């Protein structure tokens, strides 16, 4: 009995001692802090997405830096013949080296809703450097010679997607190939690739098939042409539709567009208006493109387009007129594509190019004592080849060569008059691009 009492007293004393120690230790502890909110990974939409703290929205932040070094050698030839007149001009300056850098910032925010994914996407670009040589404006496609320094900031993409709709600045529903295979900030020419303000609706039929109907800003497909003055603004936005398929073997798209021409008044060679207007009020364009994926190492693009009174859909807005000096819509076409092959997971080569040509169109001219309307056409092609190396993930180094030609040629229907302007360009670029 005595032994039991001793053991009991020892146990009770130990418990009391532990309680006193616990109480003393608790007195020394700080007040419990509020639990911190940590950024959580969002795996719903793939790698790189995180939940914005306190919300159910997933955000991906990314971007890239591209640094290009160019060498361009150009040559221009002009010819003019008329009774008693023969003019010949050759311009072959030394080649020039120039640099160009682009920084892109991308934000992709997505939220799951009862109607599907609500998405907002943004890409802003910061660019600085020089431009030398012949080429087309990124937005309008106008073909021209430039020798200038550029330092600019602009929004490439900025759109909302919800329940099949797209609102904002996005890729045109008309485009498909869009120059894939060209490397560097200043790509090749003579194809349709436009980013513009749109309202689009896409219906997904399943099994890879879809269809899109869209209203698109015609200003991004149009541009002043120096032989015409635009009397009307945008009365009707461009109406664009497509049927597309995406599958294991590749993809295809067939698309069409309606373009409201509006009223144009031709100018003669002295800048005076000729008193008649365009006969055609509506322009249109069609496109068909296909992509083949072979064994995960090779991709082949083939695309063709035809347009009447809608040169922007040929990538030629500003290069050829919408309507000619007789008031008729100007028509043209192009074919293009690319073959991209990965020899190893880190080494690839590409052959890429396109060819464009217009039907004959009338252009008013005045040279010396000769003036009238000449039957003119425009032809051009641009072909390139490159080799690229991906030494580490996110870094691509490319060496590319391309050759370009462009020619306007015409002759008077009634008078013994003819002329031509021909330009050619050899260009080499070394491009380094880091994506993150």
Coordinates of C-alpha atoms in Angstrom, one line a residue, residues 68-412:
X68 CA 18.7 40.2 -84.9
X69 CA 21.7 41.2 -87.0
X70 CA 20.9 41.8 -90.7
X71 CA 22.9 42.3 -93.9
X72 CA 21.0 43.5 -96.9
X73 CA 22.1 44.1 -100.5
X74 CA 19.6 45.7 -102.8
X75 CA 19.3 46.7 -106.5
X76 CA 16.7 48.7 -108.4
X77 CA 16.1 49.1 -112.1
X78 CA 13.7 51.4 -114.0
X79 CA 12.9 51.4 -117.7
X80 CA 10.7 53.9 -119.7
X81 CA 10.2 54.0 -123.4
X82 CA 8.0 56.2 -125.5
X83 CA 8.3 57.8 -129.0
X84 CA 11.6 59.7 -129.0
X85 CA 12.2 58.9 -125.3
X86 CA 14.3 56.1 -123.6
X87 CA 15.0 56.4 -119.9
X88 CA 17.0 53.8 -118.0
X89 CA 17.9 54.0 -114.3
X90 CA 20.0 51.6 -112.2
X91 CA 20.5 51.9 -108.5
X92 CA 22.9 49.4 -106.9
X93 CA 24.2 50.8 -103.6
X94 CA 26.6 48.9 -101.3
X95 CA 25.1 46.4 -98.9
X96 CA 24.2 47.6 -95.3
X97 CA 24.4 45.9 -91.9
X98 CA 21.8 46.8 -89.3
X99 CA 20.4 45.5 -86.0
X100 CA 17.0 45.1 -84.5
X101 CA 15.7 43.9 -81.1
X102 CA 12.2 43.0 -79.9
X103 CA 11.0 42.2 -76.4
X104 CA 7.6 40.6 -75.9
X105 CA 5.6 40.4 -72.7
X106 CA 2.7 37.9 -72.6
X107 CA -0.1 37.5 -70.0
X108 CA -2.6 34.7 -70.2
X109 CA -5.5 34.6 -67.6
X110 CA -8.1 31.9 -67.5
X111 CA -11.0 31.1 -65.3
X112 CA -13.3 28.0 -65.4
X113 CA -17.0 29.0 -65.6
X114 CA -20.3 27.1 -66.1
X115 CA -20.1 28.3 -69.8
X116 CA -16.5 27.0 -70.3
X117 CA -13.2 28.8 -70.0
X118 CA -13.1 32.6 -69.7
X119 CA -9.8 33.7 -71.1
X120 CA -8.0 37.1 -71.5
X121 CA -4.7 37.3 -73.4
X122 CA -2.2 40.1 -73.9
X123 CA 1.0 40.5 -75.8
X124 CA 2.9 43.8 -75.8
X125 CA 6.0 44.4 -77.9
X126 CA 8.9 46.8 -77.4
X127 CA 11.2 47.3 -80.5
X128 CA 14.3 49.2 -81.3
X129 CA 16.8 49.2 -84.1
X130 CA 17.1 50.0 -87.8
X131 CA 15.4 48.9 -91.0
X132 CA 17.2 48.9 -94.4
X133 CA 15.9 47.4 -97.6
X134 CA 12.7 46.4 -99.4
X135 CA 9.9 44.8 -97.5
X136 CA 6.3 45.1 -96.4
X137 CA 4.7 46.9 -93.5
X138 CA 3.7 44.4 -90.7
X139 CA 0.2 45.8 -90.4
X140 CA -0.7 46.9 -94.0
X141 CA 1.5 44.8 -96.2
X142 CA 2.6 47.9 -98.1
X143 CA 5.8 47.1 -100.1
X144 CA 8.4 49.9 -100.0
X145 CA 12.0 50.7 -99.4
X146 CA 13.0 51.9 -95.9
X147 CA 16.1 53.3 -94.4
X148 CA 15.3 54.5 -90.9
X149 CA 15.7 53.9 -87.2
X150 CA 12.7 52.6 -85.2
X151 CA 11.9 52.7 -81.5
X152 CA 8.3 51.7 -80.8
X153 CA 5.9 50.1 -78.3
X154 CA 2.7 48.5 -79.4
X155 CA 0.0 45.9 -78.6
X156 CA 0.2 42.8 -80.8
X157 CA -2.6 40.9 -79.1
X158 CA -5.3 41.9 -76.6
X159 CA -8.5 39.8 -76.5
X160 CA -11.2 38.1 -74.4
X161 CA -12.5 34.7 -75.2
X162 CA -15.7 33.3 -73.8
X163 CA -18.3 30.7 -74.8
X164 CA -16.9 30.5 -78.4
X165 CA -16.6 34.3 -78.8
X166 CA -13.4 36.4 -79.3
X167 CA -13.5 40.1 -78.7
X168 CA -10.5 42.4 -79.2
X169 CA -7.2 42.4 -81.2
X170 CA -6.6 38.9 -82.4
X171 CA -5.5 36.9 -85.5
X172 CA -7.8 37.2 -88.5
X173 CA -10.1 34.3 -89.0
X174 CA -9.0 34.4 -92.7
X175 CA -5.4 33.5 -92.1
X176 CA -3.8 30.0 -91.8
X177 CA -0.2 29.6 -92.8
X178 CA 0.8 33.2 -91.9
X179 CA 4.5 32.8 -92.7
X180 CA 5.4 30.0 -90.4
X181 CA 9.0 29.0 -91.1
X182 CA 10.3 32.5 -91.5
X183 CA 12.7 33.4 -88.7
X184 CA 13.6 36.8 -87.3
X185 CA 11.7 40.0 -86.5
X186 CA 11.5 41.0 -90.2
X187 CA 10.0 38.0 -92.0
X188 CA 9.4 37.3 -95.6
X189 CA 6.7 38.8 -97.8
X190 CA 3.6 38.1 -100.0
X191 CA 1.2 36.2 -97.8
X192 CA -1.7 37.0 -95.5
X193 CA -0.9 37.5 -91.9
X194 CA -3.0 40.1 -90.0
X195 CA -3.7 40.9 -86.4
X196 CA -6.7 43.2 -86.0
X197 CA -9.7 44.1 -84.0
X198 CA -12.4 41.5 -84.3
X199 CA -15.7 40.0 -83.1
X200 CA -15.5 36.3 -83.8
X201 CA -17.6 33.3 -83.0
X202 CA -16.2 29.8 -83.3
X203 CA -18.4 26.6 -83.2
X204 CA -16.6 23.4 -82.3
X205 CA -18.2 20.4 -83.9
X206 CA -15.9 17.9 -82.3
X207 CA -13.4 15.4 -83.9
X208 CA -11.2 18.4 -84.9
X209 CA -13.8 20.3 -87.0
X210 CA -14.8 23.9 -86.4
X211 CA -16.2 26.9 -88.1
X212 CA -15.8 30.6 -87.5
X213 CA -17.8 33.7 -88.5
X214 CA -16.4 37.1 -87.8
X215 CA -16.7 40.9 -88.2
X216 CA -13.2 42.3 -88.6
X217 CA -11.8 45.8 -88.8
X218 CA -11.2 46.6 -92.5
X219 CA -8.8 49.5 -91.7
X220 CA -6.1 46.9 -90.9
X221 CA -6.6 45.3 -94.4
X222 CA -6.6 48.6 -96.3
X223 CA -4.2 51.4 -97.0
X224 CA -3.8 54.4 -99.1
X225 CA -2.4 53.8 -102.6
X226 CA -0.8 56.9 -104.1
X227 CA -2.9 56.7 -107.3
X228 CA -6.2 56.8 -105.4
X229 CA -7.9 58.9 -102.7
X230 CA -10.3 57.2 -100.3
X231 CA -13.6 59.2 -100.1
X232 CA -15.4 56.9 -97.6
X233 CA -14.5 55.5 -94.2
X234 CA -15.4 52.1 -93.0
X235 CA -19.1 51.7 -93.8
X236 CA -19.2 47.9 -93.3
X237 CA -16.6 45.9 -91.4
X238 CA -15.1 42.9 -93.3
X239 CA -17.2 39.7 -93.0
X240 CA -14.9 36.7 -92.7
X241 CA -15.8 33.0 -92.3
X242 CA -13.9 29.7 -92.3
X243 CA -14.2 26.0 -91.9
X244 CA -11.1 24.3 -90.3
X245 CA -9.9 20.9 -89.1
X246 CA -7.1 20.0 -86.7
X247 CA -6.1 16.4 -86.4
X248 CA -3.2 14.0 -85.8
X249 CA -2.0 14.1 -89.4
X250 CA -2.1 18.0 -89.6
X251 CA -4.7 20.6 -90.4
X252 CA -6.6 22.5 -93.1
X253 CA -8.6 25.7 -93.5
X254 CA -10.9 27.1 -96.2
X255 CA -11.8 30.7 -95.6
X256 CA -13.5 33.6 -97.4
X257 CA -14.0 37.3 -96.8
X258 CA -16.2 40.2 -98.0
X259 CA -14.6 43.6 -98.2
X260 CA -16.6 46.8 -98.7
X261 CA -14.7 48.9 -101.3
X262 CA -16.5 52.2 -100.8
X263 CA -16.0 55.1 -103.2
X264 CA -12.6 55.7 -104.8
X265 CA -11.7 58.5 -107.2
X266 CA -8.7 58.0 -109.4
X267 CA -5.9 60.6 -109.6
X268 CA -4.0 61.4 -112.8
X269 CA -0.2 61.8 -112.8
X270 CA -0.5 65.5 -111.7
X271 CA -2.6 64.7 -108.6
X272 CA -5.9 65.9 -110.1
X273 CA -9.0 63.8 -109.7
X274 CA -10.4 62.0 -112.7
X275 CA -14.2 62.5 -112.7
X276 CA -15.4 59.0 -112.2
X277 CA -15.7 56.5 -109.3
X278 CA -15.2 52.8 -108.7
X279 CA -17.4 50.5 -110.7
X280 CA -17.1 47.8 -108.1
X281 CA -18.4 48.4 -104.6
X282 CA -17.6 45.0 -103.1
X283 CA -14.3 43.1 -102.8
X284 CA -13.8 39.5 -101.8
X285 CA -11.1 37.0 -101.1
X286 CA -10.8 33.2 -100.7
X287 CA -8.0 31.1 -99.2
X288 CA -7.2 27.4 -98.9
X289 CA -4.4 26.0 -96.8
X290 CA -3.2 22.6 -95.5
X291 CA -0.6 21.5 -93.0
X292 CA 0.9 18.0 -93.0
X293 CA 2.8 16.7 -89.9
X294 CA 5.1 13.7 -90.6
X295 CA 6.5 11.5 -87.8
X296 CA 6.9 14.5 -85.4
X297 CA 10.0 15.7 -87.2
X298 CA 8.7 17.3 -90.4
X299 CA 5.9 19.9 -91.1
X300 CA 4.8 21.0 -94.6
X301 CA 2.6 24.0 -95.2
X302 CA 0.9 24.8 -98.6
X303 CA -1.4 27.7 -99.1
X304 CA -3.1 29.7 -101.8
X305 CA -5.3 32.8 -101.9
X306 CA -7.2 34.9 -104.5
X307 CA -8.7 38.3 -104.1
X308 CA -10.6 40.9 -106.0
X309 CA -10.8 44.5 -104.7
X310 CA -9.2 43.3 -101.4
X311 CA -5.4 43.4 -101.7
X312 CA -5.0 43.2 -98.0
X313 CA -5.9 39.6 -98.1
X314 CA -2.9 39.0 -100.4
X315 CA -0.6 40.9 -98.0
X316 CA -0.5 43.6 -100.7
X317 CA -2.5 46.5 -99.2
X318 CA -0.7 49.7 -100.4
X319 CA 1.3 47.7 -102.9
X320 CA -1.4 47.5 -105.5
X321 CA -4.6 49.6 -105.7
X322 CA -8.1 48.5 -104.6
X323 CA -9.6 49.7 -107.9
X324 CA -7.7 50.8 -110.9
X325 CA -7.8 54.0 -113.0
X326 CA -10.8 52.6 -114.9
X327 CA -12.7 52.1 -111.7
X328 CA -12.5 48.3 -111.8
X329 CA -11.5 46.1 -108.8
X330 CA -7.9 44.9 -109.0
X331 CA -7.4 41.1 -108.7
X332 CA -4.4 39.0 -107.8
X333 CA -3.3 35.8 -106.1
X334 CA -0.4 34.1 -104.2
X335 CA 0.8 30.7 -103.4
X336 CA 3.2 29.9 -100.6
X337 CA 4.3 27.6 -97.9
X338 CA 7.2 26.1 -95.9
X339 CA 8.9 22.8 -95.2
X340 CA 10.3 22.5 -91.7
X341 CA 12.4 19.5 -90.7
X342 CA 14.1 18.6 -87.4
X343 CA 17.2 16.5 -88.0
X344 CA 17.6 16.1 -84.2
X345 CA 15.5 17.5 -81.3
X346 CA 17.8 20.6 -81.3
X347 CA 18.7 21.1 -85.0
X348 CA 16.2 22.1 -87.8
X349 CA 16.2 23.5 -91.3
X350 CA 13.5 25.3 -93.2
X351 CA 12.7 26.1 -96.9
X352 CA 10.1 28.8 -97.1
X353 CA 8.7 31.2 -99.7
X354 CA 5.8 32.6 -101.7
X355 CA 5.0 34.0 -105.1
X356 CA 2.4 36.6 -106.0
X357 CA 1.0 38.1 -109.2
X358 CA -1.8 40.5 -110.1
X359 CA -4.0 40.5 -113.2
X360 CA -3.6 43.6 -115.5
X361 CA -4.9 46.8 -114.0
X362 CA -5.1 50.4 -115.4
X363 CA -2.9 53.1 -113.8
X364 CA -2.8 56.7 -114.9
X365 CA 0.6 58.1 -115.8
X366 CA 2.2 61.3 -116.9
X367 CA 5.9 61.3 -117.9
X368 CA 7.2 64.3 -119.9
X369 CA 4.8 64.9 -122.7
X370 CA 3.4 61.4 -122.5
X371 CA 0.2 60.7 -120.4
X372 CA -2.5 58.2 -120.5
X373 CA -3.6 54.9 -118.8
X374 CA -1.2 52.0 -118.8
X375 CA -2.0 48.3 -118.4
X376 CA 0.1 47.3 -115.5
X377 CA 0.7 44.2 -113.4
X378 CA 2.7 43.4 -110.2
X379 CA 4.8 40.2 -109.7
X380 CA 7.0 39.2 -106.8
X381 CA 8.5 36.3 -105.0
X382 CA 10.4 35.8 -101.8
X383 CA 12.2 32.5 -100.9
X384 CA 14.4 31.7 -97.9
X385 CA 16.3 29.0 -96.3
X386 CA 17.5 28.7 -92.7
X387 CA 19.2 26.5 -90.2
X388 CA 18.5 26.6 -86.5
X389 CA 20.0 25.3 -83.3
X390 CA 18.3 25.0 -79.9
X391 CA 21.4 24.4 -77.5
X392 CA 19.2 24.6 -74.4
X393 CA 15.5 24.9 -73.7
X394 CA 14.2 28.3 -74.5
X395 CA 17.1 29.5 -76.6
X396 CA 17.0 29.4 -80.5
X397 CA 19.9 30.5 -82.7
X398 CA 19.1 30.8 -86.5
X399 CA 21.1 31.7 -89.6
X400 CA 18.8 32.6 -92.5
X401 CA 19.2 33.7 -96.1
X402 CA 16.4 35.0 -98.4
X403 CA 16.1 36.5 -101.8
X404 CA 13.3 38.9 -102.9
X405 CA 12.1 40.4 -106.2
X406 CA 9.3 42.8 -107.0
X407 CA 8.3 44.3 -110.3
X408 CA 5.8 46.7 -111.7
X409 CA 5.5 46.5 -115.5
X410 CA 3.1 48.2 -117.9
X411 CA 2.3 49.5 -121.3
X412 CA -0.3 51.9 -122.7

